[in-house]
Coordinates of C-alpha atoms and ligand atoms in Angstrom, one line a residue:
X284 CA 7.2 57.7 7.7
X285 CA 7.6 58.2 12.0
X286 CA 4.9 59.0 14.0
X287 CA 7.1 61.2 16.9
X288 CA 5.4 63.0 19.8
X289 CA 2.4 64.0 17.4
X290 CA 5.1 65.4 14.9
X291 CA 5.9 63.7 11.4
X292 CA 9.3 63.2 10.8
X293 CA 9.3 61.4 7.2
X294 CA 13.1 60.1 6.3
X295 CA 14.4 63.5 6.6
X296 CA 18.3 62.7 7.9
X297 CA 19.4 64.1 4.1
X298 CA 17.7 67.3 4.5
X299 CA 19.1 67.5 8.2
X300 CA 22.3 67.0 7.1
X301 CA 22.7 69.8 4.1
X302 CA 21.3 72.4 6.8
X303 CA 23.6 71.5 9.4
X304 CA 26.4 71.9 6.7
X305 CA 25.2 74.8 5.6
X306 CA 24.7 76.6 8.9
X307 CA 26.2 75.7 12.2
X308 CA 30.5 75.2 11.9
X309 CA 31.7 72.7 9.7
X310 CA 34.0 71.9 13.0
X311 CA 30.7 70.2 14.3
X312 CA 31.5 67.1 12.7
X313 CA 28.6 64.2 13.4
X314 CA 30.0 60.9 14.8
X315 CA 29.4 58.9 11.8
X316 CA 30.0 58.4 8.1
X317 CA 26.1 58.8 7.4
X318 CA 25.2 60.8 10.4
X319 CA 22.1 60.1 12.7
X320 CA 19.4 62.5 13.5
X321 CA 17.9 61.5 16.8
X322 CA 14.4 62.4 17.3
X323 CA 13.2 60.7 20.1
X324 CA 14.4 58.6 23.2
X325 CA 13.5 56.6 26.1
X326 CA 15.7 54.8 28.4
X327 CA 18.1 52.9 26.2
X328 CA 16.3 53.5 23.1
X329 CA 16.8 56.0 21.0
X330 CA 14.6 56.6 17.5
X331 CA 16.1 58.5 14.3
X332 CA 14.6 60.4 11.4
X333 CA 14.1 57.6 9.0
X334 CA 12.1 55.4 12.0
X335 CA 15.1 53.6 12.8
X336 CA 15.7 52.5 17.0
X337 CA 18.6 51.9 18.3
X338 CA 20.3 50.8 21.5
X339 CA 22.0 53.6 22.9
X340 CA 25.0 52.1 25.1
X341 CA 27.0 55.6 25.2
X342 CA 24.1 57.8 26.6
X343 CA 24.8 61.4 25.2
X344 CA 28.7 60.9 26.1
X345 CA 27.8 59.4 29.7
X346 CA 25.4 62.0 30.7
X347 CA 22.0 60.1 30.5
X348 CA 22.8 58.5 33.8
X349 CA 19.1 56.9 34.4
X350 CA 18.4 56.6 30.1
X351 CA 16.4 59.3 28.1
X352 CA 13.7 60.8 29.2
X353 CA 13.1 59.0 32.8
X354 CA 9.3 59.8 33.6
X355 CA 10.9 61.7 37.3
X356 CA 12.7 64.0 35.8
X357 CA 10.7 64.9 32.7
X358 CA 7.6 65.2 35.0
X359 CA 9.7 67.6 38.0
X360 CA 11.1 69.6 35.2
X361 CA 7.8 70.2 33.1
X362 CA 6.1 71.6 36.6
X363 CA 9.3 73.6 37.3
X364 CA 9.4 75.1 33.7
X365 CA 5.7 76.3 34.2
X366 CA 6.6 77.6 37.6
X367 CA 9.6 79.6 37.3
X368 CA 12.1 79.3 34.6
X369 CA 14.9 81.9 35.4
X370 CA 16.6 83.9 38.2
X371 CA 20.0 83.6 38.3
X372 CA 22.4 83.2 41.3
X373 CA 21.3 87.1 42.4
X374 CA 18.4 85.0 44.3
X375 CA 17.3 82.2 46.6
X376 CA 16.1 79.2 44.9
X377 CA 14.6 76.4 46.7
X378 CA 16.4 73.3 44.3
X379 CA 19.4 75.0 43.8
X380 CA 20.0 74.5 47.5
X381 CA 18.1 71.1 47.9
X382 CA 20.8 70.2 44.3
X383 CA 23.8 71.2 46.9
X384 CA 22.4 69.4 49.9
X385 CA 22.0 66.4 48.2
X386 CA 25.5 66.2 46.7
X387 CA 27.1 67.4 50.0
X388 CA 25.3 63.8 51.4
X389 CA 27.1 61.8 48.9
X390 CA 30.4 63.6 48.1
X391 CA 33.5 62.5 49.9
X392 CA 34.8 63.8 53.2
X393 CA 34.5 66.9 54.0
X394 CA 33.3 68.2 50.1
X395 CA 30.0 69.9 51.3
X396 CA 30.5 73.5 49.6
X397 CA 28.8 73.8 46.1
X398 CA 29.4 76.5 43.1
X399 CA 26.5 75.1 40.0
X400 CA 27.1 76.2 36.2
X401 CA 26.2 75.0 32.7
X402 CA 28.9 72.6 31.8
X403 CA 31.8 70.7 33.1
X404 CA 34.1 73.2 31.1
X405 CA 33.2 75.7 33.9
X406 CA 32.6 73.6 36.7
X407 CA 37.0 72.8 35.9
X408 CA 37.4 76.5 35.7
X409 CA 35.8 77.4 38.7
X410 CA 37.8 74.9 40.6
X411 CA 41.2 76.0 39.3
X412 CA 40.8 79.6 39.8
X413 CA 39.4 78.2 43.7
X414 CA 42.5 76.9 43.7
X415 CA 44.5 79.9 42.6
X416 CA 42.3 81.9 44.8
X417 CA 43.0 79.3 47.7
X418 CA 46.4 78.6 47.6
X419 CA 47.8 82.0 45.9
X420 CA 49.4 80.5 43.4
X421 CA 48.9 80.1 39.8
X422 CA 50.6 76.8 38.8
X423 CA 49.0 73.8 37.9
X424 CA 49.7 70.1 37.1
X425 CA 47.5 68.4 34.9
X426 CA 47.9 64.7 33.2
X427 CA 48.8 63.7 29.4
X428 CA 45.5 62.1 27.7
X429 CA 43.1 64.3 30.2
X430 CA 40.5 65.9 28.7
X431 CA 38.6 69.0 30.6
X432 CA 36.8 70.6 28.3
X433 CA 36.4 73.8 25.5
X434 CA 37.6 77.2 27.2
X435 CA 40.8 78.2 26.8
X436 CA 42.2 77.3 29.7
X437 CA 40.0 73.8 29.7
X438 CA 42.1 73.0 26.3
X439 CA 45.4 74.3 28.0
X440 CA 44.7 71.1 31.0
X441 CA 43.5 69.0 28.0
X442 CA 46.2 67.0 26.4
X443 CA 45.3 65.8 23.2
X444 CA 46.9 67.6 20.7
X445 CA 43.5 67.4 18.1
X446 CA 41.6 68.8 20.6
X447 CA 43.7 71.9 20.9
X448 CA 42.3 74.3 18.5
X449 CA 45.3 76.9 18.6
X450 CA 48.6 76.5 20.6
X451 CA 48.7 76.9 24.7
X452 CA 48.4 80.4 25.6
X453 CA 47.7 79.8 29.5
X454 CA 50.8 79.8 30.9
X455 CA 51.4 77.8 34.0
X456 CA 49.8 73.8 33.2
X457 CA 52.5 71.2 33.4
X458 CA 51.6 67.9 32.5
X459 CA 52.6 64.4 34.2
X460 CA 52.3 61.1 32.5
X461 CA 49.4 59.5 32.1
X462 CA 48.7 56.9 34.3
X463 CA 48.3 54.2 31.5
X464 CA 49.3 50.7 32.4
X465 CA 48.9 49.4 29.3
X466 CA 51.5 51.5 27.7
X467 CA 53.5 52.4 30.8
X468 CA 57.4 53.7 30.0
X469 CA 58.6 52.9 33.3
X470 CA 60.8 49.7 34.3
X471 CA 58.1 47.2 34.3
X472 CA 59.8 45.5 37.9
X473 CA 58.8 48.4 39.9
X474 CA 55.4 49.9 41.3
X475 CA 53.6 51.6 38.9
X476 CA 51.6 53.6 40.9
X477 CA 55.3 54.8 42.6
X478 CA 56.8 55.3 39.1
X479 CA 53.8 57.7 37.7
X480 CA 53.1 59.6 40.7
X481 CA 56.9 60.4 40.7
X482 CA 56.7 61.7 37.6
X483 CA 54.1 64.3 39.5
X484 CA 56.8 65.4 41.5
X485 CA 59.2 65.1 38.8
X486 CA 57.3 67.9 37.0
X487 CA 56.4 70.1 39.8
X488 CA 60.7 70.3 40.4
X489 CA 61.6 71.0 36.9
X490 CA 59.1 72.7 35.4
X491 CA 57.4 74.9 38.0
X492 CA 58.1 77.3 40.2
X493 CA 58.4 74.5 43.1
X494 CA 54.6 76.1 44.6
X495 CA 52.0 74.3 42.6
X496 CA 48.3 75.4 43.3
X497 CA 47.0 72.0 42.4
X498 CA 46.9 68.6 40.6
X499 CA 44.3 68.0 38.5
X500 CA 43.0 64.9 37.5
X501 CA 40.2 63.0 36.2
X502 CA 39.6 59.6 38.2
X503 CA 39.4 57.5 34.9
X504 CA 40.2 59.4 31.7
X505 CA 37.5 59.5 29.9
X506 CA 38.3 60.7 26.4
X507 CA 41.8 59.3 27.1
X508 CA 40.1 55.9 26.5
X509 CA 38.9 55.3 30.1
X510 CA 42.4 55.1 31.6
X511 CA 42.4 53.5 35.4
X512 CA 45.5 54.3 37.1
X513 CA 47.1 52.1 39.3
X514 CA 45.8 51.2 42.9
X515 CA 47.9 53.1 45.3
X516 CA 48.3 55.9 42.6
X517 CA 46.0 58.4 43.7
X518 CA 46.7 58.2 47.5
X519 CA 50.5 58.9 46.5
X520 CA 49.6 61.9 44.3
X521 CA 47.7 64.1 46.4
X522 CA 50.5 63.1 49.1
X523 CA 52.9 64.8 47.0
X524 CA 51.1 67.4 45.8
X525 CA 50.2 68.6 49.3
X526 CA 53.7 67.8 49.9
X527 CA 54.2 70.6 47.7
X528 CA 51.4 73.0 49.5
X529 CA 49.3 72.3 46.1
X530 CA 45.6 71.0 46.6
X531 CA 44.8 68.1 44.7
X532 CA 41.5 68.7 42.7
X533 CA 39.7 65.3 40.8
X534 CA 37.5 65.9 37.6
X535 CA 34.6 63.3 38.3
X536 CA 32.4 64.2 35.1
X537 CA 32.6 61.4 33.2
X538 CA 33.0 58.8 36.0
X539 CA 30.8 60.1 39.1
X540 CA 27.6 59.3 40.5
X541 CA 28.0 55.4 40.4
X542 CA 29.1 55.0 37.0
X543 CA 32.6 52.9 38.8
X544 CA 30.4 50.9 40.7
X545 CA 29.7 50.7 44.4
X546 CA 30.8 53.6 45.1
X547 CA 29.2 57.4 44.4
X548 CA 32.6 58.5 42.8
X549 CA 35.4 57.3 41.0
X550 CA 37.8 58.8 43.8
X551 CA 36.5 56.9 46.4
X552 CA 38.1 53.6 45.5
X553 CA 41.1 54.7 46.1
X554 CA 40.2 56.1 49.6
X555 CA 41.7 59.8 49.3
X556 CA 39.3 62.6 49.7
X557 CA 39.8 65.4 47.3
X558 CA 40.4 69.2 48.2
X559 CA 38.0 69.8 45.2
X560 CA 36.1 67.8 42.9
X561 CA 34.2 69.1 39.4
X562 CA 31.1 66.9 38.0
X563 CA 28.4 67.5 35.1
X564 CA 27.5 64.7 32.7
X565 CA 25.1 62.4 34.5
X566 CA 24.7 64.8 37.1
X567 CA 21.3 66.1 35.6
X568 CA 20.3 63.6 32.7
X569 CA 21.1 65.8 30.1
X570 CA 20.2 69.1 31.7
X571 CA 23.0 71.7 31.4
X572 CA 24.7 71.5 35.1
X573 CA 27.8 71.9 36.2
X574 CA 29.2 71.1 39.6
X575 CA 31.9 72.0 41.8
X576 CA 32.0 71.1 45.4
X577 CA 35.0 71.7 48.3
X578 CA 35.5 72.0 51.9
X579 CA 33.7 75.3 53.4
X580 CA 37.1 76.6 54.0
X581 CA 38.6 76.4 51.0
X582 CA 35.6 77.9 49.0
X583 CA 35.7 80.7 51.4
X584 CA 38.8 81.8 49.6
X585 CA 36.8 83.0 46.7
X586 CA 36.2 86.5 47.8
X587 CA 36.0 88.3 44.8
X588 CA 32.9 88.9 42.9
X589 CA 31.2 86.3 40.6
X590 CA 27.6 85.4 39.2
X591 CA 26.7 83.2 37.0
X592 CA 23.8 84.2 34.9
X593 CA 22.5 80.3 34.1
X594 CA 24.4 78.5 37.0
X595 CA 21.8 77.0 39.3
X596 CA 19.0 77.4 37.0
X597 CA 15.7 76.2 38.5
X598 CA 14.9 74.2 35.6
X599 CA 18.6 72.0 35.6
X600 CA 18.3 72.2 39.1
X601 CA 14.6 70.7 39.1
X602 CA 16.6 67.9 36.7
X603 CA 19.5 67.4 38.8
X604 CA 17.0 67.1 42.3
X605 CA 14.8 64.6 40.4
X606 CA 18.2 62.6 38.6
X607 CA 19.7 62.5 42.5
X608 CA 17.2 61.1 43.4
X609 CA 16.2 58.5 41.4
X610 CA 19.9 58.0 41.3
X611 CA 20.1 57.4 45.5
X612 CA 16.9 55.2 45.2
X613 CA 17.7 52.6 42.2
X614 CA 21.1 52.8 43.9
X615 CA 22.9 53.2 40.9
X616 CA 26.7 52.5 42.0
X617 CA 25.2 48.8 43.1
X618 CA 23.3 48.8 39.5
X619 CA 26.6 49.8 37.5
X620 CA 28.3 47.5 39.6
X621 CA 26.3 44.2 38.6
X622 CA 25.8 45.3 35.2
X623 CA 29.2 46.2 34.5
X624 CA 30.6 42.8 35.7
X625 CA 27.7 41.1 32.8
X626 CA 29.4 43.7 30.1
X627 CA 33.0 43.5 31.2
X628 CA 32.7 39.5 30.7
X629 CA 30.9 39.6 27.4
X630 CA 34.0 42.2 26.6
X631 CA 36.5 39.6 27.9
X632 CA 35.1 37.0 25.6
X633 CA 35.4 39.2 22.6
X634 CA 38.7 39.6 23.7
X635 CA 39.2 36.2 24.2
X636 CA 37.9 36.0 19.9
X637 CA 39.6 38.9 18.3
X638 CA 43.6 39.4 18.4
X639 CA 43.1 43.0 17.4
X640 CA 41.4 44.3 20.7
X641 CA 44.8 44.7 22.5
X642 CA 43.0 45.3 26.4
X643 CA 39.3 46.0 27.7
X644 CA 39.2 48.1 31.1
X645 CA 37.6 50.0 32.7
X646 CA 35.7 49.8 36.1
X647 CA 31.6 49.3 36.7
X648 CA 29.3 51.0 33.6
X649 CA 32.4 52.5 32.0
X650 CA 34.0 49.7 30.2
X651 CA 36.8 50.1 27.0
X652 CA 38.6 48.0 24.0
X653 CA 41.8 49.2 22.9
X654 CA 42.1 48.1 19.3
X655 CA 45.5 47.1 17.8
X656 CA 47.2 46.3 14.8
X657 CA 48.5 43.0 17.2
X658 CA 48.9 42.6 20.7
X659 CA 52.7 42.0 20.1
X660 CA 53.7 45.9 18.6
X661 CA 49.8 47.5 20.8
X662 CA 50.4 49.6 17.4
X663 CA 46.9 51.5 17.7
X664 CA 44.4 50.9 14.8
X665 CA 42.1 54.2 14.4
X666 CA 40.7 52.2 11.0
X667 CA 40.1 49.3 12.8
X668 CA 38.0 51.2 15.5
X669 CA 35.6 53.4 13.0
X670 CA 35.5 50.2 10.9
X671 CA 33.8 48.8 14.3
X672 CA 31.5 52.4 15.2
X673 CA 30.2 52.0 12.0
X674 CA 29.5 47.9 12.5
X675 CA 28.0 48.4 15.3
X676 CA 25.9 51.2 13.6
X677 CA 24.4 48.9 11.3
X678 CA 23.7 46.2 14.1
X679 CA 21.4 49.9 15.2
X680 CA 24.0 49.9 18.4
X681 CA 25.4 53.2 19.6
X682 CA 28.8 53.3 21.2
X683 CA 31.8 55.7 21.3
X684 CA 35.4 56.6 20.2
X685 CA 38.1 57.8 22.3
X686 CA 41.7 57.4 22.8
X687 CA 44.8 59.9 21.5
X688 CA 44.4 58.1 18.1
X689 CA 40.8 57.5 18.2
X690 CA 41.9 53.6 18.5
X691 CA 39.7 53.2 21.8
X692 CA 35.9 52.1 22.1
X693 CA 33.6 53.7 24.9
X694 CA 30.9 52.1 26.4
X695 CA 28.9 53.6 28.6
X696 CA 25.0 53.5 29.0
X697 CA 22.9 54.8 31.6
X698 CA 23.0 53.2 34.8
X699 CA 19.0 51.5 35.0
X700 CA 19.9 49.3 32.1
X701 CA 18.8 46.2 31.8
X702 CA 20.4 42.6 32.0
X703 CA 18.4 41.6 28.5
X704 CA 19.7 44.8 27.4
X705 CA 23.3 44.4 28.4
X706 CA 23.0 41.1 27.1
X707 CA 21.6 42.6 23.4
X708 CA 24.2 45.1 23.2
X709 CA 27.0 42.6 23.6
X710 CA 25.5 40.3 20.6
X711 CA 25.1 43.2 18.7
X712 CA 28.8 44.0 19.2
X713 CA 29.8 40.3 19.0
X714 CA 27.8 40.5 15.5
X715 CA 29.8 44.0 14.9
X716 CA 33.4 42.1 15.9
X717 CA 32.8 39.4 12.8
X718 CA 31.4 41.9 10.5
X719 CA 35.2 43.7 10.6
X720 CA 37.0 40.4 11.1
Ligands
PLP202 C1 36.4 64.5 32.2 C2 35.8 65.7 31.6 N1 35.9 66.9 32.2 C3 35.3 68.0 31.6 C4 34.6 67.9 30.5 C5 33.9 69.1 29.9 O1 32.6 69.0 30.0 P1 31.6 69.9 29.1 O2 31.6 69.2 27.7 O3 30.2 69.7 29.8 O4 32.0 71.3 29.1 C6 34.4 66.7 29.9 C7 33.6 66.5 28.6 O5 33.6 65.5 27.9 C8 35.0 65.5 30.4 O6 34.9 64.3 29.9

């Protein structure tokens, strides 16, 4: 028996689970063996049906930037909810402007133009068909291992063949390697970031028309299994692709608003300023919100009509101004910075222990093991890494799966956490590590 917000939620995961069989799509497959019903959070912490807390170091997939339920934004969006709930973009709203002035402060450049919707899935459509609109062209270069989201067109730039429902049927998206160093093709004498970002042009000469509208790319790929390219990559891929009259347009969903450390966005440590850049996730705590934001003149290209029923909702919006801002004031790409050094050495010394976890990267609060059969073949070991999920399960810690085999853990929890908790998560996942051997 729980006592939850004044509700009684008695052990009823079983129940729970036949009803979500038996009425939403059998396609929406719960994480775990046994799944977990969540019924209540709060920073870190998050509670289940059967009373059970655990610590919560992949925040919703990255998106509960400052932890569940931070006492600002609950309290901002309760008095907006009461106030006004709804309009649409037909009107005015006070947040929806103070949500763009506040990202135009932090975003790179020139980036100062915003367009809001429900999900990164749109804000990534938005910004291509910018970029169509822009440019007048249709053609666009994506990367292997991206994922963008659930639309058709977001599934086209994905490139994971599981999570391509039915075959591509936008025509137009090329895709360049991935820049993976860990399993890079290329001659391992020259410069890496030289070899993939000529594949970039390779593509754009032999499979498009020569007049790309854009490259697309997230900073760190995310689902990939947090994939950082190469330093010098990024400034020699939007060189080519303007090279080419394309704009180069960066996905920031997973890895903006400090999550890299000291910096607001993934992009800016590698010093090139996107032409556009998409961003959802953290950007509200766990509101629905999806951003895109571009220089004034490109998004004046967009002359033909559009609305967006949801975009800019007050209430998200109220969640987004009050997750800004306790973002800007905790400073959370100095917070994700320090914390993610403490994890990415407890990470290091697991690696130091186990001969299966084959690399750990990633940059600030977004920190990954690659699990291998050995670190002589890097064959990847999908077993190995839901053997560990559910380990680290039973030491009551939450962390992710990603990776084109699903051989890659994902950490990544919100950005206030604290040094006793970093330091509890990796002992739980030390204790997780000897559990699968
Ligand atoms: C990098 C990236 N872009 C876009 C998306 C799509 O976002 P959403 O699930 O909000 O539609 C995701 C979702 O995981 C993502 O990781």
């Amino acid at each position: 028996m729980h006592e939850t917000n004044g509700a009684t939620v008695a052990g009823n995961t079983a129940a729970l689970k036949a009803a979500h069989e038996e009425y939403l799509f059998p396609c929406l497959k719960p994480l775990y063996r046994e799944p977990i019903a969540l019924v209540e959070a709060s920073g870190v912490t998050v509670v289940d049906a059967e009373g059970e807390t655990y610590l919560d170091f992949f925040a919703g997939i990255l998106t509960t930037s400052i932890g569940h339920c931070h006492p600002e934004v609950v309290e901002r969006v309760r008095a907006q909810v009461g106030r006004l709930g709804h309009t649409s973009t037909l009107y005015l709203t006070e947040n929806q402007i103070g949500v763009a002035k506040r990202l135009a402060e932090i975003a790179p450049g020139r980036l100062s133009s915003c367009y809001f919707t429900n999900s990164g899935t749109e804000a990534v459509e938005t910004a291509i068909t910018l970029a169509q609109l822009y440019t007048g062209r249709h053609e666009i270069i994506a990367l292997r291992l991206a994922y963008s989201g659930r639309s058709a067109l977001a599934t086209n730039l994905t490139a994971h063949a599981s999570w391509r429902p039915v075959p591509s049927t936008i025509a137009g998206v090329k895709h360049a390697r991935s820049p993976y160093l860990y399993r890079n093709p290329f001659d391992p004498a020259g410069d890496p970031a030289e070899q993939f970002a000529q594949d970039i042009e390779e593509v754009i000469q032999t499979t498009t028309s020569g007049k790309p509208a854009a490259f697309f790319a997230e900073t760190i790929q995310g689902v990939g299994g947090y994939i950082v390219p190469p330093p010098g990559y990024f400034q020699r891929a939007a060189e080519i692709i303007r090279s080419y009259g394309g704009l180069f347009i960066c996905d920031e969903v997973q890895a903006g608003f400090g999550r890299t450390g000291e910096r607001w966005f993934g992009i800016e440590h590698w010093g090139v300023e996107p032409d556009i850049m998409v961003m959802a996730k953290g950007i509200a705590n766990g509101f629905p919100v999806g951003a895109t934001i571009t220089r004034p003149d490109i998004a004046a290209g967009w002359t033909a009509k559009t609305i967006s029923t949801y975009g800019g909702n007050p209430v998200s919006m109220a969640a987004a101004e009050a997750t800004l801002d306790v973002m800007r004031r905790e400073d959370t790409p100095a917070r994700s910075a320090v914390r993610g050094r403490q994890l990415r050495a407890g990470l290091e010394a697991l690696y130091d222990a186990h001969e299966w976890i084959g690399e750990v990267r990633g940059m600030g609060l977004m920190q990954a093991m690659e699990l291998v059969k050995d670190r002589s073949s890097k064959t990847p070991a999908p077993g190995k890494a839901r053997a560990l999920l559910e380990a680290a399960k039973a030491e009551k810690l939450l962390v992710g799966l990603g990776g084109l085999h699903g051989h890659v853990i994902r950490i990544g929890p919100s950005m206030l956490v604290t040094e006793a908790e970093v330091d509890d998560a990796l002992a739980r996942l030390g204790r997780a590590c000897q559990r699968v051997g």
